[in-house]
XYZ file of C-alpha atoms in Angstrom:
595
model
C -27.599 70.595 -63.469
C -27.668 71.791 -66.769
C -29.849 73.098 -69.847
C -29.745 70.842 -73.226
C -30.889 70.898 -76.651
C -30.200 69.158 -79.880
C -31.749 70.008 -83.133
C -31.495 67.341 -85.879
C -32.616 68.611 -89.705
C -32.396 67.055 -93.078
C -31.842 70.892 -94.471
C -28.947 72.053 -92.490
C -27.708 73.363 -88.785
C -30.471 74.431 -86.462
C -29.679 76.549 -83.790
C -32.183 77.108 -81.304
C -34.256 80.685 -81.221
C -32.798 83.417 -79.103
C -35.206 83.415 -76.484
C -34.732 79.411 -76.008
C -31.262 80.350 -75.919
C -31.735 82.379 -72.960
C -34.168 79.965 -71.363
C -31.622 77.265 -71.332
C -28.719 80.387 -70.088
C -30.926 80.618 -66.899
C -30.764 76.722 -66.291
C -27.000 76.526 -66.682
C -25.303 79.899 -65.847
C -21.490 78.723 -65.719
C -21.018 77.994 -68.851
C -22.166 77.924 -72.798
C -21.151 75.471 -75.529
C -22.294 74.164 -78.642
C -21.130 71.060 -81.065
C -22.611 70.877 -84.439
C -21.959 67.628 -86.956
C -23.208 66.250 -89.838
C -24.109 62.535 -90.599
C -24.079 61.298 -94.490
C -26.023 58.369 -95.398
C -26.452 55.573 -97.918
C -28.876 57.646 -99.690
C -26.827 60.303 -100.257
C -28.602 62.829 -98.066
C -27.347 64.164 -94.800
C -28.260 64.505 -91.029
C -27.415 68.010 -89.575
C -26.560 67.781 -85.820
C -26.498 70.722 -83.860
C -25.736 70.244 -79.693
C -25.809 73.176 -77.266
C -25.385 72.439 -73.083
C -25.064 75.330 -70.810
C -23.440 74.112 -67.357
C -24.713 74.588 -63.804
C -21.619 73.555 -62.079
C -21.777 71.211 -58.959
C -19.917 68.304 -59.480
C -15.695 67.891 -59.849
C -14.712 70.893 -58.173
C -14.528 72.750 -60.991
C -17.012 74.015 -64.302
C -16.597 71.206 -66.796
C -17.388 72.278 -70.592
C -20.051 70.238 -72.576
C -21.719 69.632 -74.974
C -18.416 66.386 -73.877
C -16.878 64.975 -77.554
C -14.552 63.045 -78.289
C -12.263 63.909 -80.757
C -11.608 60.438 -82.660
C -14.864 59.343 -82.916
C -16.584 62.351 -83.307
C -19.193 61.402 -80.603
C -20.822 63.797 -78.297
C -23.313 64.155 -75.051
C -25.276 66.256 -73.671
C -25.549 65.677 -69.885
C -28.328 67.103 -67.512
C -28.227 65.197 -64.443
C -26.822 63.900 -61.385
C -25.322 60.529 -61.581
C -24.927 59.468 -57.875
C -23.535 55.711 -58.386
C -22.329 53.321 -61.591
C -23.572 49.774 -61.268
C -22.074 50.244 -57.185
C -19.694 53.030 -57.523
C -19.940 56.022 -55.957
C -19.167 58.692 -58.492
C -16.427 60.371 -58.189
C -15.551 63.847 -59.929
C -17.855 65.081 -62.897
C -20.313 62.487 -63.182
C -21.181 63.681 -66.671
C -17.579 62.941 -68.042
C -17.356 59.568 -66.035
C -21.205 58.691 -67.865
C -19.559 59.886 -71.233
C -16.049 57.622 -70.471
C -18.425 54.904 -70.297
C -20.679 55.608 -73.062
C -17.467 55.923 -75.571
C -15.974 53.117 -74.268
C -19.711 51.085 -75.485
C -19.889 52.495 -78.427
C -16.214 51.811 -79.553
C -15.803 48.161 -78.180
C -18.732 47.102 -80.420
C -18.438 46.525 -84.520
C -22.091 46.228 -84.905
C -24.471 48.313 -84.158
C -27.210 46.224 -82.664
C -24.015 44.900 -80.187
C -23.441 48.939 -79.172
C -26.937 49.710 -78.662
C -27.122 46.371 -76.163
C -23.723 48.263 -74.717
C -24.893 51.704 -74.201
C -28.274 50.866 -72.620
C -26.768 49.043 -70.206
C -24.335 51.462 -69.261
C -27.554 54.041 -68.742
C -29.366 51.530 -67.141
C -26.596 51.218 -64.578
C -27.196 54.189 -63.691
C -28.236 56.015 -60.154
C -29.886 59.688 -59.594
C -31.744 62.110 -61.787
C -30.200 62.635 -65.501
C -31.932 63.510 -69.002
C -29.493 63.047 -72.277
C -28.765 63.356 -75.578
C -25.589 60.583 -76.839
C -24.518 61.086 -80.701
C -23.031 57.664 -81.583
C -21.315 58.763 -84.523
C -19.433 55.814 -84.835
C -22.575 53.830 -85.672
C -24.623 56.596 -86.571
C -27.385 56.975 -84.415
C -28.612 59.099 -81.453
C -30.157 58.181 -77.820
C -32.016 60.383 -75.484
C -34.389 59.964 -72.767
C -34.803 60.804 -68.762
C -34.313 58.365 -66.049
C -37.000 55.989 -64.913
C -38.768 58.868 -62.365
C -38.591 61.334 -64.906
C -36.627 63.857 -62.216
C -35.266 65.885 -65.226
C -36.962 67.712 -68.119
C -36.691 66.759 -71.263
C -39.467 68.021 -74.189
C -39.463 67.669 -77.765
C -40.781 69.366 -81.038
C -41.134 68.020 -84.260
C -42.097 70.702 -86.882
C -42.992 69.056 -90.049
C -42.864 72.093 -92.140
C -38.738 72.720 -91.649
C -38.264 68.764 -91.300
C -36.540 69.428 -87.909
C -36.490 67.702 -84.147
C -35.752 69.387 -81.491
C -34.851 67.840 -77.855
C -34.560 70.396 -75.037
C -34.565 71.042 -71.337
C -37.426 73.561 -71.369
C -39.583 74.561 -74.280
C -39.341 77.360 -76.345
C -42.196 80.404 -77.035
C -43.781 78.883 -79.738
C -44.944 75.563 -81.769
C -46.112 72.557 -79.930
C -43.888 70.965 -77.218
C -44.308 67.639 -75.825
C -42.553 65.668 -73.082
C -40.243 62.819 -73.410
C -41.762 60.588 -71.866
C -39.835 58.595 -68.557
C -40.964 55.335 -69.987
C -37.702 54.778 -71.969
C -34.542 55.208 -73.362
C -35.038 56.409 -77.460
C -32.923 55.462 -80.247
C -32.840 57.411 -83.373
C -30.870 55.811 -86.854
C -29.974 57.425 -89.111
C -28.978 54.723 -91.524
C -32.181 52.900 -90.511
C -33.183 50.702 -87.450
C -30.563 49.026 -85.758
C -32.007 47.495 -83.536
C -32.057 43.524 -83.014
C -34.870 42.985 -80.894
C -39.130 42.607 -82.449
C -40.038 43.743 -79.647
C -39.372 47.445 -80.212
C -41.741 49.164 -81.930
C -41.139 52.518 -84.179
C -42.255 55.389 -82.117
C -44.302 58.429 -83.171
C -42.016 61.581 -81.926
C -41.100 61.640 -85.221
C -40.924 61.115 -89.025
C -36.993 62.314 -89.930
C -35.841 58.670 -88.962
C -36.484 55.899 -87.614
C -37.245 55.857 -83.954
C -36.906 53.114 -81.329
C -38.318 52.440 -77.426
C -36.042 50.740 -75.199
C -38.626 50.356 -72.139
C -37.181 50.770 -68.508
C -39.393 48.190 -67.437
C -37.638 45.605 -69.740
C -34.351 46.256 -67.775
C -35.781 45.264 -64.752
C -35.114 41.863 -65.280
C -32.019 42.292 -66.743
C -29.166 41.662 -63.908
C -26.775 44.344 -64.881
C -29.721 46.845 -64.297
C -31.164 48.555 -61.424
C -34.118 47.717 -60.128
C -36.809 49.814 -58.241
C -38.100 46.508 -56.687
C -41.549 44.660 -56.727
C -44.430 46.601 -54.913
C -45.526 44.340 -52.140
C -49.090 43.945 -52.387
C -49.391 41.254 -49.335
C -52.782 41.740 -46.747
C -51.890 41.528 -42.553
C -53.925 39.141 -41.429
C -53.931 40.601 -37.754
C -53.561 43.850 -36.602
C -49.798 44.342 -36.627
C -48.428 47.082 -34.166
C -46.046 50.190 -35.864
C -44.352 51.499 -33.132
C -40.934 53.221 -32.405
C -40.112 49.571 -31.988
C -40.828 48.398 -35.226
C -37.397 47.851 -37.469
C -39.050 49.203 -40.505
C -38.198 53.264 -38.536
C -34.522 51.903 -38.119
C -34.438 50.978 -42.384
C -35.842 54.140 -43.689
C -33.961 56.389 -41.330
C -31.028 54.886 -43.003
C -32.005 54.723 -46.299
C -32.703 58.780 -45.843
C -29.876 59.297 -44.081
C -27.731 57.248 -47.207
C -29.915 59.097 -50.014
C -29.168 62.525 -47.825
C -25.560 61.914 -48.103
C -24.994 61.710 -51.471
C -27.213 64.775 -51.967
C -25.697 67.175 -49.754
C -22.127 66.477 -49.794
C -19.117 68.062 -51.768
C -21.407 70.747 -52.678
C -18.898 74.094 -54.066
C -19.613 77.067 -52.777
C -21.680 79.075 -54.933
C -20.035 81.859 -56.715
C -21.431 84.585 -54.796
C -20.114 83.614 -51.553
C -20.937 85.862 -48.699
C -18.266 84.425 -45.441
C -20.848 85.525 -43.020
C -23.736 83.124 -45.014
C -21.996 79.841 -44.677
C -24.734 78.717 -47.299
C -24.362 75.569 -49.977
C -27.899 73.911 -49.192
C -31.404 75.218 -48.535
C -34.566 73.215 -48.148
C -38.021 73.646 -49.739
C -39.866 74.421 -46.403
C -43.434 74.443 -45.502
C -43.069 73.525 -41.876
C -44.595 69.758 -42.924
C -43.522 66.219 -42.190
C -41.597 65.299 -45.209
C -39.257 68.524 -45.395
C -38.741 69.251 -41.807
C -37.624 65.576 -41.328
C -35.156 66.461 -44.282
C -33.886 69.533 -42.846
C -33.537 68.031 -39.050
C -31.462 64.673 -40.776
C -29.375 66.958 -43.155
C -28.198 68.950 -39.563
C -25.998 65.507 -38.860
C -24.327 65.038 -42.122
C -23.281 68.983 -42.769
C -20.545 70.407 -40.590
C -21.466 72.844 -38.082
C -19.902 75.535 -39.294
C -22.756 75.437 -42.358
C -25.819 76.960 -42.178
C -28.973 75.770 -43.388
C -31.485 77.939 -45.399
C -35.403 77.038 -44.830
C -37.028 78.466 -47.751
C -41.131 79.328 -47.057
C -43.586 80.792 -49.412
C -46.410 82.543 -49.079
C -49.160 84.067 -51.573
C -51.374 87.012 -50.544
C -54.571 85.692 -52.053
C -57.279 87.912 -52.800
C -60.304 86.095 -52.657
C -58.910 84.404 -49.402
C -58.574 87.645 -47.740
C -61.730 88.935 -48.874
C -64.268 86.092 -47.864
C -62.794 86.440 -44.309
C -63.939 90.024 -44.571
C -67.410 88.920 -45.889
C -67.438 86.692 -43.458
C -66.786 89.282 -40.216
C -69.757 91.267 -41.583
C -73.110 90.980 -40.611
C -75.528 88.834 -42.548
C -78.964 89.539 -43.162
C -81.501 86.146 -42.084
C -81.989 85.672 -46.023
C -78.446 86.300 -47.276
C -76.861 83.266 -48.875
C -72.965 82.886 -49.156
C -71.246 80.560 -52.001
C -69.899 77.757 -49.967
C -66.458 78.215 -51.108
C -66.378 81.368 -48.898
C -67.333 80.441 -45.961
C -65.058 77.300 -45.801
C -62.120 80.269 -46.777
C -63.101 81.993 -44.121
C -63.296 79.512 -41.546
C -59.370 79.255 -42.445
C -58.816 82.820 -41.972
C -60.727 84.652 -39.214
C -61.180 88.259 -39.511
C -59.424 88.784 -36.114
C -56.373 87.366 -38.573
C -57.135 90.487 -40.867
C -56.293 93.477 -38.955
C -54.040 95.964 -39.680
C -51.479 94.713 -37.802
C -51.139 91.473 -39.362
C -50.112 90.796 -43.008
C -51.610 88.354 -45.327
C -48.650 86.080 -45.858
C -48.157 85.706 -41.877
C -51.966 83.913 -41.650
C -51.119 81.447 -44.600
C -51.119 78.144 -43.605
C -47.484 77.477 -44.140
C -46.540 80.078 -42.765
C -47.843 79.310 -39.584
C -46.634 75.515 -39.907
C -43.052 76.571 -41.293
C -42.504 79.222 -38.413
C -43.570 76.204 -35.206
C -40.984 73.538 -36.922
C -38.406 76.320 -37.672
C -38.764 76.693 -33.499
C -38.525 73.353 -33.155
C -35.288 72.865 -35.591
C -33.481 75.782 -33.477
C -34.358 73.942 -30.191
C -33.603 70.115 -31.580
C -30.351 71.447 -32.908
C -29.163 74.482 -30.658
C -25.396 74.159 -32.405
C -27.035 75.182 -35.949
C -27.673 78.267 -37.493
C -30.475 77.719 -39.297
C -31.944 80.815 -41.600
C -35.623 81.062 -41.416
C -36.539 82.780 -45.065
C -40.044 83.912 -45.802
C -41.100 84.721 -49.418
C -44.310 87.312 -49.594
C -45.457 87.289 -52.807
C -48.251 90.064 -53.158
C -51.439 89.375 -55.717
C -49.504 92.021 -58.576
C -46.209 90.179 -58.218
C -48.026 86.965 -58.885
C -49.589 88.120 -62.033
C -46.349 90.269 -63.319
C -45.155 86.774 -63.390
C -48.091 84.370 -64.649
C -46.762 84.375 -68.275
C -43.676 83.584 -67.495
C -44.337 80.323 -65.102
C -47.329 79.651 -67.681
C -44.407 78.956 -70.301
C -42.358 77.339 -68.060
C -44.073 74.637 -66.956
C -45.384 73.786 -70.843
C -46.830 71.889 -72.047
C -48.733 71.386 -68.726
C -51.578 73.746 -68.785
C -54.162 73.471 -65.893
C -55.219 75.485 -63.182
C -53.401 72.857 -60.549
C -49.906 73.008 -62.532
C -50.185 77.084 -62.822
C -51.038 76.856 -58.693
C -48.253 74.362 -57.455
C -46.223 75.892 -60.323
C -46.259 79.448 -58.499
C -45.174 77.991 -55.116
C -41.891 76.640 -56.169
C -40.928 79.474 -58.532
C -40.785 81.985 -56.141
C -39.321 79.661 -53.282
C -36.766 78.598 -56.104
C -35.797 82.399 -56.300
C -35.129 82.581 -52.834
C -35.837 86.169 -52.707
C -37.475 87.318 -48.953
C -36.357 88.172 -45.703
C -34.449 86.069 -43.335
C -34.469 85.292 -39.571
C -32.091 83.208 -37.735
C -30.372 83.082 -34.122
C -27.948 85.604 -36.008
C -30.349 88.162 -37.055
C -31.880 90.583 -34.374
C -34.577 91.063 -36.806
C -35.640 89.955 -40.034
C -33.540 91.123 -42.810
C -33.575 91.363 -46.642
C -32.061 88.264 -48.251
C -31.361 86.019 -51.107
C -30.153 82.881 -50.788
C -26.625 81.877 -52.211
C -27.489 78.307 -52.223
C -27.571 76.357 -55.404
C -29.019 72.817 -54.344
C -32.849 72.775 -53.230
C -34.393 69.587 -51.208
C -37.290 68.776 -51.594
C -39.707 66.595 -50.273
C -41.763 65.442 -53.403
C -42.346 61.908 -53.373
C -43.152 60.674 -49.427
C -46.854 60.936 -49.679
C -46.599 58.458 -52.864
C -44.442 55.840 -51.233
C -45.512 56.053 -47.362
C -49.262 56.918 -48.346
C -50.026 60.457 -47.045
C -52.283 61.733 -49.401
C -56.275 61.890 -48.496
C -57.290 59.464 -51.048
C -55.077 56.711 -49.403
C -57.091 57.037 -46.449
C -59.822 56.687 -48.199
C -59.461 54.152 -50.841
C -58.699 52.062 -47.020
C -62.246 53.526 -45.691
C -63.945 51.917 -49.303
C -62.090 49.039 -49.465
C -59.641 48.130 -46.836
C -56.136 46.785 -47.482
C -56.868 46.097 -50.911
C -57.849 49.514 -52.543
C -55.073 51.112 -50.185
C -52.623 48.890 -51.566
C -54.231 49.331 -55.161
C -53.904 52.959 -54.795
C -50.145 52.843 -53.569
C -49.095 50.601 -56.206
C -50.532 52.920 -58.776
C -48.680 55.728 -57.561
C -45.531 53.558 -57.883
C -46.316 52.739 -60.533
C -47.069 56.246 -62.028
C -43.908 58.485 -60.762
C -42.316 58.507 -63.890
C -45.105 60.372 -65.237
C -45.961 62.468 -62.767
C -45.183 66.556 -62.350
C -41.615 65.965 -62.154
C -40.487 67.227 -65.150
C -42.603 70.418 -64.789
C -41.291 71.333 -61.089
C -37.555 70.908 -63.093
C -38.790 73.708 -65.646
C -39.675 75.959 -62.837
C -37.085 75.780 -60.194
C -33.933 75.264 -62.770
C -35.188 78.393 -64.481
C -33.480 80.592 -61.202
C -30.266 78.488 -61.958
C -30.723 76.254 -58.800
C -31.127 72.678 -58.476
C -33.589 70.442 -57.125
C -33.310 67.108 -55.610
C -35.560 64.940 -54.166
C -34.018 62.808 -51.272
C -37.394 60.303 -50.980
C -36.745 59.357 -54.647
C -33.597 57.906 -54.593
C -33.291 54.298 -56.286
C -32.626 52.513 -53.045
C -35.034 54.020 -50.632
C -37.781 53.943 -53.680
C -36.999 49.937 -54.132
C -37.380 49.641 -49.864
C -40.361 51.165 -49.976
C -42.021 49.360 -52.310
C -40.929 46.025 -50.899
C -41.596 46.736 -47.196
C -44.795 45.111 -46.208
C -48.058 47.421 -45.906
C -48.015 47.069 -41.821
C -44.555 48.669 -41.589
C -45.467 51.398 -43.510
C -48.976 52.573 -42.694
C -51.363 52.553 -39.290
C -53.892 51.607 -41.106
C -56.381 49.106 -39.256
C -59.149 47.099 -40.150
C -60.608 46.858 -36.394
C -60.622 49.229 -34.014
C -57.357 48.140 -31.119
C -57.551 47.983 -27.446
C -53.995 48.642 -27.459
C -52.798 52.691 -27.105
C -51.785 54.059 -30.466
C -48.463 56.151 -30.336
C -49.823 59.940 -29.205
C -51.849 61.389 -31.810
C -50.019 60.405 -34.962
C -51.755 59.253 -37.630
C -52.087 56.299 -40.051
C -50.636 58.356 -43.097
C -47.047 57.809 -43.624
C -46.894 56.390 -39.706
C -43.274 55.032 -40.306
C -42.013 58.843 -41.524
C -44.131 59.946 -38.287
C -42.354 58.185 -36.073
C -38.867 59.005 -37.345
C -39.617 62.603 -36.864
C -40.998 61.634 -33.512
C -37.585 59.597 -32.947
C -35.538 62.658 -34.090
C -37.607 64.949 -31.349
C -39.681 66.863 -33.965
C -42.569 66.303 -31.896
C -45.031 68.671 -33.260
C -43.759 67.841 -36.835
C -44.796 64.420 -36.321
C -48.517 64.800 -35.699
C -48.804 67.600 -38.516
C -51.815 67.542 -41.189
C -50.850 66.907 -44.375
C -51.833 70.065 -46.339
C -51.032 70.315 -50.467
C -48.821 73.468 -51.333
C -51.010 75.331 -53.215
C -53.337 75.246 -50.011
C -50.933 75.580 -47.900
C -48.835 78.715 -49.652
C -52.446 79.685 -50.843
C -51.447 79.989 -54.332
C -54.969 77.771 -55.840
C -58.188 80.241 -56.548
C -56.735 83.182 -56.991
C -59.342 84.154 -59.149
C -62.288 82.455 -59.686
C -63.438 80.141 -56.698
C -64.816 77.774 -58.295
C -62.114 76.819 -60.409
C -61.995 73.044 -60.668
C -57.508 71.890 -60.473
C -58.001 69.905 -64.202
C -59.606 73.647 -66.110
C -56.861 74.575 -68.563
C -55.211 78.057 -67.875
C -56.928 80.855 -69.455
C-alpha cells in the first residue's frame, strides 16, 4: 500500500504542498521518492511532470523504491495497490514492479500509439486485487490513471484553473476542490493530442490541460483477455427451494473465501516494530458480526499456529446515548412528552447499564457482540492465541479528532461518512487494551499489525442489509433481485475509496476478502435460492435453527465452522453498532452535510 500523486502543469514542476506531503508520509511510511520529467510538444510548449510515491512495504520481502522508471524510455509509475494475480498468475515478488515489467514491455512493443494504448489496457485489465495508478508513457507521450473496477483504492483529483495544473493523489490536500476518480474507468491523458482509435470514447471533463480519454471497465468485459466480474443472475425459483447445510452453494463460497483469504494473508513481513512475544502480522476489523467473525475463524486455518490474531473492536462513548438512558430511569410526570429518538436510545441502553460500575464503551452494542464471538473464537480454536483489543474512544477524543477524519474522508461530507468514518479511524489506529488467553488482565496495547480485514462487501453480494428484506416484503423475488443487482452494480462507487483515506492514514492496510474478483463473479452468478432464505410461502418444512433469510449461505458457513451464536446474529450498521451516529443532534438525518 502506498500514497501517490502526480502533478502535471503547462508552467513548470509542481510539487505537492507540505501538508499533502505529510498526508501521503502517513500512507506510505517506508519509503519517499519523487520523479519529475518534462514532455515537449509539436507546439512548442511543454508538459511538466512531477511523480512522488511513498511506500508501505508488504510485498517482495523487502521495501521496493517508486515512483518505478525506466531508464531508456524515460517511463514511470506510480503504484498503490495489491496485484494478487496476472491474467492466471499468482504474483510473485513486488507486484508493483511485475505490473510496471508489463506495462514497459506494452508500451515499447508498439510503434503507434493507438496500438500501445490497446496494449497497456489490457495489461491493467488483466489485472486481480485492489490498485490505483498513475503510468507516464513517455515513449508515446501520454499518461493513464485510474482505480480498479471496485474502486478499493483512493484516488482524487484537482484541477485548478488559475495555475493551469492537475493534480492526481491518494488523499486530498487542505484546500481547493477535490474530486474522486471515478472506478468507472481507466483515463488517458495526451499530450500531443488524442490517441485514441476508437469513437466511442468521449473527451472527459477532469480537465482542460489536454485531452482526456474514458476507457470504460464495462467495455472489457467482453473482451477475452479481460477479467470479468460475471453476469448478475436475475432468474425467479419457481418453488420453494430448500438452503440447507446440504446445499453445494456453502461448499463454493467457503472455498472461494478460503482462496480470496489466502492470497490476503499470506507472506505478510513482519512489521518493523516486532515485539517476539506479539507474534502479530494480521488483525481483523471486529465487531463480533457475521461477516468478520467468519473471516477471523477461516483465517485461524491458513496462518500457522505459532501467529496470533488481533480482533480489533471499537467503541464510542456517546453522549446523547448515555444521557436519554438517564432521562429515561427518571420519573415522568402523566403529561411529560419525550422526543421519540430518546426513548428508542434508551430502550438500547437501560439505566441498570449506567451505573458506576460499568463504562460506556462496555454497553455498546459491539462491544457486547465482539466480546460473545471473541468467546466463541477461543473455544472453536483452543490452539490460537487470539488478542481481544477494545478501543474506548471518549466524547473529547472524538472531537480532538473531527477535523482531521472530516479532511480525510473528502470530498465526502455527510453526517453518515463523518459517523462510519470515526469507527474505522480509531480501529485503524489500533490503540486500546488487549485481552487474550495470555493476558491475566487487560493490558495497554497497540497493534503491530500492518494488514486489516475487513468485512465490507457481504451484505451487498449475499443480501444482508434491511432494505433487501424489504424490497422482498414489497415485491417478492423481483425487487430483491432488483435491489441486489443494483448494489452490484454500484460497488465501484460506493464508500470504498473514503474507508482507504481513513484507515491508510495510520499506515495500515485494508483488504476486503468478500471483494475479491472470483468470489464477486460467484456471487453474482449463483442463483437467488442458493444465496438467500427468502420465501414466497410460508414452508411446512423446519427452517435451519433460527437463522435468517439475510445472507443464509454466509449463515450457514459460520454455522458449519461451529460459530453458532455468530450465525444467528442481527445485522447491526457500525455506526450503530460502535455508536459513533448522533453524537450531537438526534435528529440528524445520515445525507445532512457536516457542519
Amino acid at each position: 500500500m502506498c500514497g501517490i500523486h502526480a502533478a502535471i502543469s503547462r508552467t513548470g514542476f509542481h510539487a505537492p504542498s507540505e501538508d499533502l506531503k505529510h498526508l501521503l508520509s502517513n500512507r506510505g511510511p517506508d519509503h519517499t521518492g519523487h520523479q519529475q520529467a518534462r514532455i515537449g510538444v509539436r507546439d512548442g510548449n511543454s508538459y511538466w511532470i512531477t511523480l512522488m510515491s511513498t511506500v508501505l512495504a508488504l510485498r517482495g520481502g523487502h521495501v521496493t523504491a517508486q515512483p518505478f522508471l525506466d531508464a531508456s524510455s524515460g517511463s514511470a509509475l506510480c503504484w498503490n495497490g495489491e496485484a494478487w494475480k496476472i491474467g492466471l498468475d499468482l504474483v510473485t515478488g513486488n507486484d508493483g514492479q511485475a505490473v510496471f515489467d508489463l506495462l514497459i514491455q506494452a508500451s515499447s512493443s508498439q510503434t503507434l500509439p493507438a496500438d500501445a494504448v490497446s496494449a497497456i489496457l489490457k495489461v491493467l485489465h488483466s489485472i486481480s486485487g485492489p490498485f490505483a495508478f498513475v503510468f507516464l508513457d513517455r515513449t508515446h507521450n501520454q499518461m493513464f490513471f485510474g482505480r480498479d473496477r471496485l474502486g478499493r483504492r483512493s484516488l482524487v483529483f484537482k484541477n485548478n484553473v488559475d495555475l493551469g495544473v492537475l493534480e492526481l493523489s491518494s488523499i486530498p490536500g487542505d484546500n481547493g476542490s477535490w474530486e474522486e476518480v471515478e472506478a468507472d474507468a481507466i483515463y488517458q491523458l495526451s499530450y500531443g493530442g488524442s490517441s485514441s482509435n476508437s469513437e466511442d470514447l468521449a473527451e472527459d471533463s477532469i480537465t482542460a490541460i489536454a485531452p482526456v480519454c474514458k476507457h470504460p471497465w464495462a467495455a472489457s468485459e467482453a473482451n477475452v483477455s479481460g477479467l470479468s466480474l460475471g453476469r448478475f443472475n436475475m432468474s425467479i425459483p419457481t418453488e420453494n427451494n430448500v438452503l440447507n447445510g446440504q446445499t453445494d452453494s456453502v461448499g463454493y463460497l467457503r472455498h472461494q473465501l478460503s482462496e480470496s483469504l489466502n492470497l490476503r494473508v499470506q507472506n505478510i513481513p513482519l512489521p518493523p516494530v516486532y515485539d517476539h512475544n506479539s507474534h502479530v502480522r494480521v488483525a481483523v476489523l471486529f465487531s463480533g458480526g457475521l461477516d468478520c467473525s467468519v473471516l477471523a475463524r477461516m483465517v485461524h486455518d491458513l496462518l500457522p499456529a505459532d501467529q496470533q490474531i488481533d480482533l480489533i473492536n471499537v467503541a464510542f462513548e456517546n453522549p446523547r446515548v448515555v444521557q436519554a438512558a438517564k432521562n429515561a430511569a427518571k420519573p415522568r410526570k402523566a403529561s411529560s412528552k419525550r422526543p421519540k429518538v430518546d426513548e428508542q436510545e434508551a430502550k438500547a441502553t437501560s439505566p441498570e447499564d449506567l451505573s458506576t460500575d460499568v463504562s460506556p464503551f462496555e454497553i455498546c452494542p459491539d462491544r457486547e457482540t465482539g466480546r460473545k464471538a471473541f468467546r466463541e473464537l477461543q473455544t472453536v480454536c483452543p490452539g490460537r492465541v487470539w488478542r481481544f483489543i477494545a478501543v474506548d474512544v471518549p466524547y473529547s477524543e472524538t472531537v480532538a479528532h473531527k477535523a482531521n477524519v472530516i479532511s480525510l474522508i473528502s470530498p465526502h461530507n455527510t453526517e453518515m461518512d463523518l459517523s462510519i468514518a470515526y469507527a474505522l479511524y480509531f480501529a485503524a489506529r489500533g490503540v486500546g487494551t488487549a485481552s487474550s488467553s495470555l493476558d491475566a488482565s487487560p493490558v495497554p496495547y497497540v497493534t503491530p499489525a500492518r494488514v486489516l480485514l475487513s468485512g465490507l462487501g457481504a451484505d451487498e453480494l449475499f443480501g444482508g442489509y434491511t432494505r433487501h428484506a424489504t424490497a422482498f416484503s414489497r415485491r417478492g423475488f423481483t425487487g430483491l433481485l432488483d435491489e441486489l443487482k443494483l448494489d452490484v452494480d454500484r460497488l465501484g462507487k460506493r464508500n470504498l475509496g473514503r474507508d482507504d483515506r481513513v484507515i491508510s492514514h495510520w499506515g495500515r492496510e485494508a483488504r476486503f476478502p468478500y471483494l475479491d474478483e472470483n468470489l464477486v463473479k460467484w456471487a453474482v452468478e449463483c442463483p437467488i435460492w442458493e444465496k438467500c432464505g427468502f420465501r414466497l410461502e410460508a414452508c411446512v418444512e423446519k427452517q435451519d435453527l433460527d437463522i435468517e433469510p439475510g445472507k443464509k449461505v454466509l449463515r450457514l458457513l459460520a454455522y458449519e465452522l461451529r460459530l453458532h451464536s455468530v450465525a444467528i446474529e442481527k445485522k447491526r450498521a457500525i455506526q450503530f453498532g460502535a455508536r459513533t451516529a448522533k453524537m450531537e443532534i438526534g435528529r440528524t438525518k445520515g445525507t445532512t452535510l457536516i457542519s
